[in-house]
Coordinates of C-alpha atoms and ligand atoms in Angstrom, one line a residue:
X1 CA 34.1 6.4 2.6
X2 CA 30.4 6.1 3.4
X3 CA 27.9 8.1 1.1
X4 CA 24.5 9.0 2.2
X5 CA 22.3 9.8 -0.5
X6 CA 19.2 11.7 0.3
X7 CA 16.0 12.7 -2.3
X8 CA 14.9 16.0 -1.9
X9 CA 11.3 17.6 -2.9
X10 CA 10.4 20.8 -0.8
X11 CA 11.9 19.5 2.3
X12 CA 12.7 22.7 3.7
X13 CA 11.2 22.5 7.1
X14 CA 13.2 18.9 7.2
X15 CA 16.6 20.0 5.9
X16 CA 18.4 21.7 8.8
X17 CA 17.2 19.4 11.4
X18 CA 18.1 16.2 8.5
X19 CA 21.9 17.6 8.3
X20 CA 22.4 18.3 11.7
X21 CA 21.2 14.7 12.8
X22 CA 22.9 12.8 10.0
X23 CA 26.2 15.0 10.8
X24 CA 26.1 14.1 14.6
X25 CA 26.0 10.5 13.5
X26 CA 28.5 10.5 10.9
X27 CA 30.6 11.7 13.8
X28 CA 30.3 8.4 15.5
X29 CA 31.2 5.8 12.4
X30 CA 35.1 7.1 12.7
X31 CA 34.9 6.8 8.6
X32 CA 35.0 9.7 5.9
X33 CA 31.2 10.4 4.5
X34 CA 29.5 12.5 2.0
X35 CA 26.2 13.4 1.7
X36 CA 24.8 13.5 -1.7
X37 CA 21.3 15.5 -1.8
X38 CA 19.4 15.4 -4.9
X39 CA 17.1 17.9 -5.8
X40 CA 14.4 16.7 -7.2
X41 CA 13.0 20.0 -8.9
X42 CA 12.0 21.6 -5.3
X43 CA 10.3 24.7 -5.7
X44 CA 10.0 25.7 -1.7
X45 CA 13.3 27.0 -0.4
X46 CA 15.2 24.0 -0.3
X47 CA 17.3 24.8 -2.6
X48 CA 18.3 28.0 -0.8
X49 CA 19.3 26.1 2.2
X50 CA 21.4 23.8 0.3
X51 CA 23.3 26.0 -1.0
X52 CA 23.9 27.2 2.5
X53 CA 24.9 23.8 3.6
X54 CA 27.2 23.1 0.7
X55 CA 29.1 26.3 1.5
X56 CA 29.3 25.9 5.2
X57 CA 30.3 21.7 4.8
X58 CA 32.5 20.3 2.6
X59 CA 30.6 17.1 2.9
X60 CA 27.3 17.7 1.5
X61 CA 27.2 17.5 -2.6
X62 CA 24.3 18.6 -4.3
X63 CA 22.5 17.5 -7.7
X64 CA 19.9 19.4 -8.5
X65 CA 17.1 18.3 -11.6
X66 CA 15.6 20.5 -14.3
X67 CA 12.2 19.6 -12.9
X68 CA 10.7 16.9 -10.7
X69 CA 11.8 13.5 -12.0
X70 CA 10.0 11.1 -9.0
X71 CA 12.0 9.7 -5.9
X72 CA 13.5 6.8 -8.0
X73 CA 14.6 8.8 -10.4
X74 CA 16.8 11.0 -7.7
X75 CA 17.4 8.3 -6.1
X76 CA 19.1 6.7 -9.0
X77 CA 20.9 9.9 -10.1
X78 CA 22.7 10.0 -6.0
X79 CA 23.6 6.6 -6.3
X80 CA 25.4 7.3 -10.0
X81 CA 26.9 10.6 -8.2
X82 CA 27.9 8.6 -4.9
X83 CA 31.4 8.1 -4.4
X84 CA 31.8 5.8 -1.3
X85 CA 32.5 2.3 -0.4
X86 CA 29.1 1.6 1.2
X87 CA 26.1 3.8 -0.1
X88 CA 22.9 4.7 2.1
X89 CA 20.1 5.2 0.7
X90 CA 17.2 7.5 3.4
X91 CA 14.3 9.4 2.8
X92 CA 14.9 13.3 3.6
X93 CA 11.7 13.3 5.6
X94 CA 13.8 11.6 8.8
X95 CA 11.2 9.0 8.8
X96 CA 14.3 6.9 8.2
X97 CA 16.3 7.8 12.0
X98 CA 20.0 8.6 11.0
X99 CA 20.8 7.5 14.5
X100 CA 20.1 3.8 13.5
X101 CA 22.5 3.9 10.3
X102 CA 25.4 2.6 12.5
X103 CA 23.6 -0.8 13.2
X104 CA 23.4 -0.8 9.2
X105 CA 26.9 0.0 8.8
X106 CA 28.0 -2.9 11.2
X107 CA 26.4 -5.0 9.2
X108 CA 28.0 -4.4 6.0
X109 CA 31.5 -4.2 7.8
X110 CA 30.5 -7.6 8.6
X111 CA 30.6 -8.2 5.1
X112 CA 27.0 -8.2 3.9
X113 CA 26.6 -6.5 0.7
X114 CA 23.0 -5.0 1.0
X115 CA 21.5 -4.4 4.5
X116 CA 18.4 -3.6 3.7
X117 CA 15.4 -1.6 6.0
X118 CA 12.5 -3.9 7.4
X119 CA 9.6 -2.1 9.3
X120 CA 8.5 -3.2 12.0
X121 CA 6.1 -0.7 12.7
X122 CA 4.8 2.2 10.1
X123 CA 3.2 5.2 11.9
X124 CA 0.6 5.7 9.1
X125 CA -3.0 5.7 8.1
X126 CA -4.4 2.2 8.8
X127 CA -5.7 2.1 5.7
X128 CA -1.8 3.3 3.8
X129 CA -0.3 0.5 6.4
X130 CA -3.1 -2.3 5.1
X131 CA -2.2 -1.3 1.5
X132 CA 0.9 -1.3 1.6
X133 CA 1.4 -5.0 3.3
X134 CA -1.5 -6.4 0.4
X135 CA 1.3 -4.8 -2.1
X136 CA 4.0 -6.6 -1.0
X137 CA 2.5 -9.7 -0.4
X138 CA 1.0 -10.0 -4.0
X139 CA 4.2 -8.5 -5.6
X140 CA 6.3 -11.1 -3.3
X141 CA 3.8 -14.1 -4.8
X142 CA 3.8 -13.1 -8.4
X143 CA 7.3 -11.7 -9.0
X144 CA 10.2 -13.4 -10.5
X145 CA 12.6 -12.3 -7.6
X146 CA 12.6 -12.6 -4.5
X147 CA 11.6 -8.4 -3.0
X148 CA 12.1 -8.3 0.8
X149 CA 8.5 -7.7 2.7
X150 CA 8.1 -4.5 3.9
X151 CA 11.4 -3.6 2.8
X152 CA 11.7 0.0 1.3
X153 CA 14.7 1.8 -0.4
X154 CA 16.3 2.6 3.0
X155 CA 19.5 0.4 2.9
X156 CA 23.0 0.2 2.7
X157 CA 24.5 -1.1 -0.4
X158 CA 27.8 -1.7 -1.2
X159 CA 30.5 -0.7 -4.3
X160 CA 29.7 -3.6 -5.7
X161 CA 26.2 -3.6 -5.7
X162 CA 25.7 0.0 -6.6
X163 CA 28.2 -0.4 -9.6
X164 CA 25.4 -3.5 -11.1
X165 CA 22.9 -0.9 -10.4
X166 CA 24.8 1.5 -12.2
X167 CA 26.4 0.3 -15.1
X168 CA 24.0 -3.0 -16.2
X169 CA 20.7 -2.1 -15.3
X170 CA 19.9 0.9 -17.7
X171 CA 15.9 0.5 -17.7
X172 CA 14.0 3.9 -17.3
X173 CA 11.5 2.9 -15.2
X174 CA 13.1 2.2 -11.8
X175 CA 11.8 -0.1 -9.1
X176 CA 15.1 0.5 -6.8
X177 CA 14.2 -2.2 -4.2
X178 CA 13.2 -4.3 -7.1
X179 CA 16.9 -3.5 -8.7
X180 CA 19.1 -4.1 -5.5
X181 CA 16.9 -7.3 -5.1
X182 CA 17.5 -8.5 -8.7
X183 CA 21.5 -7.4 -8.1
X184 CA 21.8 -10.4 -5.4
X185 CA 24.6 -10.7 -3.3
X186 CA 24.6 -11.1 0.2
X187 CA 21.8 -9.3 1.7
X188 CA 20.0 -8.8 5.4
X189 CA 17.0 -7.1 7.0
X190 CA 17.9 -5.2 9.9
X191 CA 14.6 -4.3 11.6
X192 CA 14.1 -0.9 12.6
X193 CA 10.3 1.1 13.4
X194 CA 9.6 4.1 11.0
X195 CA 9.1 7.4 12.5
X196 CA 6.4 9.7 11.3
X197 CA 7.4 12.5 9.0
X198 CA 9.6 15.3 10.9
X199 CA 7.7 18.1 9.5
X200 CA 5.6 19.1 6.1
X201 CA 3.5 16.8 3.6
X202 CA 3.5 13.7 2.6
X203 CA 5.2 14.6 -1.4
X204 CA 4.1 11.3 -2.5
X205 CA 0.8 11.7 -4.5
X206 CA -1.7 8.8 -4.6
X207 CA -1.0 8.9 -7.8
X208 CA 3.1 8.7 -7.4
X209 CA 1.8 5.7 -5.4
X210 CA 0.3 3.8 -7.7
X211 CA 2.4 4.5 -10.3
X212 CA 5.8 3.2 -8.2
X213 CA 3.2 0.1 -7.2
X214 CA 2.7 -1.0 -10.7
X215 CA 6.1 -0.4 -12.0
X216 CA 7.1 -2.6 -8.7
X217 CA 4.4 -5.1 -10.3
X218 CA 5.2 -5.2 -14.1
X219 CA 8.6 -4.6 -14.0
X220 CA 9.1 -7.5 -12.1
X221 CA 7.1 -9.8 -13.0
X222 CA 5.0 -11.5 -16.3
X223 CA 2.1 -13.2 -14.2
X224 CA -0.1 -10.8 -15.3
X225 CA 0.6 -11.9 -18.8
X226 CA 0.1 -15.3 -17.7
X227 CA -3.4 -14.7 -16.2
X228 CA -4.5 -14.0 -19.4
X229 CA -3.6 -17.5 -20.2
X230 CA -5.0 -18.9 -17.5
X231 CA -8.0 -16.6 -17.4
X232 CA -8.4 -17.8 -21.0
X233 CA -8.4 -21.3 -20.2
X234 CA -10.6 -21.5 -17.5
X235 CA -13.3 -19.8 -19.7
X236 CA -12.3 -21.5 -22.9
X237 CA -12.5 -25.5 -21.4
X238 CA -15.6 -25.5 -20.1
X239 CA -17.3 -23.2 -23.0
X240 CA -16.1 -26.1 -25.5
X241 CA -17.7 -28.6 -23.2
X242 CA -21.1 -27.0 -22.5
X243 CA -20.7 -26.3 -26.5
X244 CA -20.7 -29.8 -27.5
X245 CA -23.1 -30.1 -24.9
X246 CA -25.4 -27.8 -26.4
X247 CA -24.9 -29.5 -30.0
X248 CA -26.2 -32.9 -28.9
X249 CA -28.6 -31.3 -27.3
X250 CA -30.1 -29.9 -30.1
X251 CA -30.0 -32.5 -32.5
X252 CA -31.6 -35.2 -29.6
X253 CA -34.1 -32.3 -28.3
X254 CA -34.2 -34.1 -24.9
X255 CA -35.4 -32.2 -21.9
X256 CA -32.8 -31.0 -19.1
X257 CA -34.3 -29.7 -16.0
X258 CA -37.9 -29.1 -17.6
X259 CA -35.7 -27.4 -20.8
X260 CA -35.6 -28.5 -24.4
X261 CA -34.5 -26.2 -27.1
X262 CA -37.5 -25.9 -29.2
X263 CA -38.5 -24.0 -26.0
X264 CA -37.3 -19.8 -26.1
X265 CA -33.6 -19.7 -24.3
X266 CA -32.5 -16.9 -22.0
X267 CA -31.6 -14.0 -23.5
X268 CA -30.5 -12.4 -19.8
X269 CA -27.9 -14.8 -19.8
X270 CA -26.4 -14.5 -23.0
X271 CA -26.3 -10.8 -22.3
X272 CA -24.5 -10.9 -19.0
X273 CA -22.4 -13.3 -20.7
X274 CA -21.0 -11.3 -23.5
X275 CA -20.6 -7.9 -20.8
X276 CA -18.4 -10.4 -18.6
X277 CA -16.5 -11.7 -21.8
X278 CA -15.8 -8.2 -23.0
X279 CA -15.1 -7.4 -19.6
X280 CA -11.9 -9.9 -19.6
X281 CA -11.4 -9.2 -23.0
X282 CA -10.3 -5.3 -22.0
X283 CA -8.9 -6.1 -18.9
X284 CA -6.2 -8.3 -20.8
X285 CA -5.7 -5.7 -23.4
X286 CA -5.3 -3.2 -20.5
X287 CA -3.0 -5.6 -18.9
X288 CA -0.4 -6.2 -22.6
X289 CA -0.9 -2.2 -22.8
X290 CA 1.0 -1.9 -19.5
X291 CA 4.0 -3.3 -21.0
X292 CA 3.8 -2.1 -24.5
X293 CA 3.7 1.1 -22.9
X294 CA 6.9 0.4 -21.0
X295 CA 8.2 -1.4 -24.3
X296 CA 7.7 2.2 -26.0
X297 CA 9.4 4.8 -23.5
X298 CA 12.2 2.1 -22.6
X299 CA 13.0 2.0 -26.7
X300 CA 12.8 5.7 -26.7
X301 CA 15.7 5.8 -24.5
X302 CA 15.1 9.1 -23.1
X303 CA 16.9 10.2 -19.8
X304 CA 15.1 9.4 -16.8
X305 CA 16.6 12.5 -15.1
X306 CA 17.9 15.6 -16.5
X307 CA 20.5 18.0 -14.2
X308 CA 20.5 21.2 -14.3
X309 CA 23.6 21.8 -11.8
X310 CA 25.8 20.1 -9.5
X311 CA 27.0 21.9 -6.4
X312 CA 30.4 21.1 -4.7
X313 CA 33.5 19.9 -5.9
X314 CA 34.5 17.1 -7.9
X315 CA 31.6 14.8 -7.8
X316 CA 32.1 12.6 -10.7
X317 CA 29.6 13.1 -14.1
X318 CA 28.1 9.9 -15.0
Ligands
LIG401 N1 10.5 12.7 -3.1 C1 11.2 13.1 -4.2 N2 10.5 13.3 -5.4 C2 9.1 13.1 -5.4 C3 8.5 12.8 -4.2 C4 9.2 12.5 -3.1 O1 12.4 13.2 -4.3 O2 8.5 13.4 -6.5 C5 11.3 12.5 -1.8 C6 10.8 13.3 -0.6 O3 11.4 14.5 -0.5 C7 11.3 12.3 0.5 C8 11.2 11.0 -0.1 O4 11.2 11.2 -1.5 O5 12.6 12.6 0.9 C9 10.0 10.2 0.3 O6 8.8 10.9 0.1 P1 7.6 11.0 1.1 O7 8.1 11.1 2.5 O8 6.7 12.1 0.6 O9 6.9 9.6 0.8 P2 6.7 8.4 1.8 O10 7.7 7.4 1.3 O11 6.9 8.8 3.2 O12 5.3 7.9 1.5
LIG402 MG1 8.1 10.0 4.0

């Protein structure tokens, strides 16, 4: 069985027209599917017309949150709730075409474990679309694993992968790609061009943005730890040497450049100095606070999605 799990946040406008394409695929894979909707605290009517669609098809299962827990988060929550062999995982916006799922199937049947999404083309803002490729080429140079470039969540994954995802990686703070990267396996892009969205806004918020951009960044890696090193280092070294410098200077009270030091030094430079020093100083702080404040909610062990209901039949509860 094949399940397609599918975040939802005030998708109405995109709901009817998301089942009714998905369904008329499914119909051409000649395998059992489910669809597995989560609802990520919608407050539009989608969650009217998913009730509709769970009465009028025994194939769509609903989870619905106690509030709006972010796309990873629901996407998490279907993949716990999914039942199949092979897993999909699509937007519910159709910028991910349902129609192009069974080049992604063939794929796994093949025996590839993860078949994941590459863009070839994004039909965004030019400035999202520059962004976005800077992101993934700095997280691809400075994280431990190896992340696909521009690779998203849309993939297929298989029992196996989505049980590691499931049962051994526990962390609240969910970077999915990141995850199903990290899980191994056998994995392949298939390329495929993402549509614009079908109907309504964009739910991701700048700040949604940057907050799934650094999780993709510190979860993944510790080379911004390092750079403080480094940063350290580089400042550190040549400060000794210019120190010493500086000593024998003063005690021999020769002239460099027209300057001995019974003449009046710069204060401008000492000034500037100490703002740039400081300025490192809180930057590197800011950069340890990032992952003690990830240290601090991971150890809380709170939830990172709370359901309030689950629609349809005999979904498992894990
Ligand atoms: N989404 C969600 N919770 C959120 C934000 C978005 O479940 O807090 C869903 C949304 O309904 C859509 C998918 O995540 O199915 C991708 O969101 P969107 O299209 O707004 O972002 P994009 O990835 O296109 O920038
Ligand atoms: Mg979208």
């Amino acid at each position: 069985m094949i399940s397609i799990v599918i975040p939802i946040y005030n998708e109405e406008e995109n709901l009817p027209q998301l089942h009714k394409r998905l369904t008329d695929s499914a119909a051409s894979w000649q395998e059992d599917y489910e669809i597995v909707l989560v609802d990520d605290g919608s407050f539009d009517r989608s969650a009217d017309i998913l009730r509709s669609l769970t009465d009028s098809d025994g194939h769509v299962h609903v989870v619905r949150f106690s509030r709006n827990f972010g796309h990873q988060a629901a996407i998490s929550a279907g993949i716990n709730y999914a039942k199949g062999d092979a897993v999909v995982i699509m937007d519910g916006d159709l910028q991910d075409p349902p129609e192009e799922l069974h080049r992604f199937l063939d794929k796994w049947r093949e025996g590839y474990e993860v078949v994941f999404a590459v863009r070839t083309k994004r039909k965004e803002h030019f400035f999202k679309r520059i962004a976005y490729k800077l992101f993934y080429r700095i997280l691809s140079v400075i994280s431990d694993i190896n992340i696909p470039l521009d690779s998203g969540d849309f993939c297929v994954m298989d029992r196996k992968v989505v049980d590691v995802l499931k049962h051994e990686m526990p962390e609240k703070f969910r970077f999915v790609r990141g995850l199903r990267a990290y899980a191994g396996f056998r994995q392949i892009g298939v390329k495929y061009e993402r549509h614009s969205r079908a109907a309504g806004e964009v739910k991701y918020t700048f700040k949604k943005l940057m907050a799934l951009a650094l999780d993709g960044i510190f979860n993944f890696s510790t080379f911004p730890l390092r750079l403080a090193t480094y940063l350290g280092l580089t400042l550190a070294i040549p400060s000794f040497l210019v120190g010493i410098f500086f000593i024998i200077h003063r005690i021999f009270d020769f002239k460099v450049l027209g300057y001995s030091p019974s003449d009046t030094p710069g204060l401008a430079t000492l000034a500037v100095g100490m703002f740039f020093l400081f300025g490192i100083v809180l930057l590197i702080l800011g950069i340890m606070g990032e992952y003690i404040g990830r240290i601090f909610y991971e150890i809380k062990g709170r939830p990172f999605y709370v359901v309030r209901e689950v629609w349809n039949r005999d979904l498992p509860k894990s």
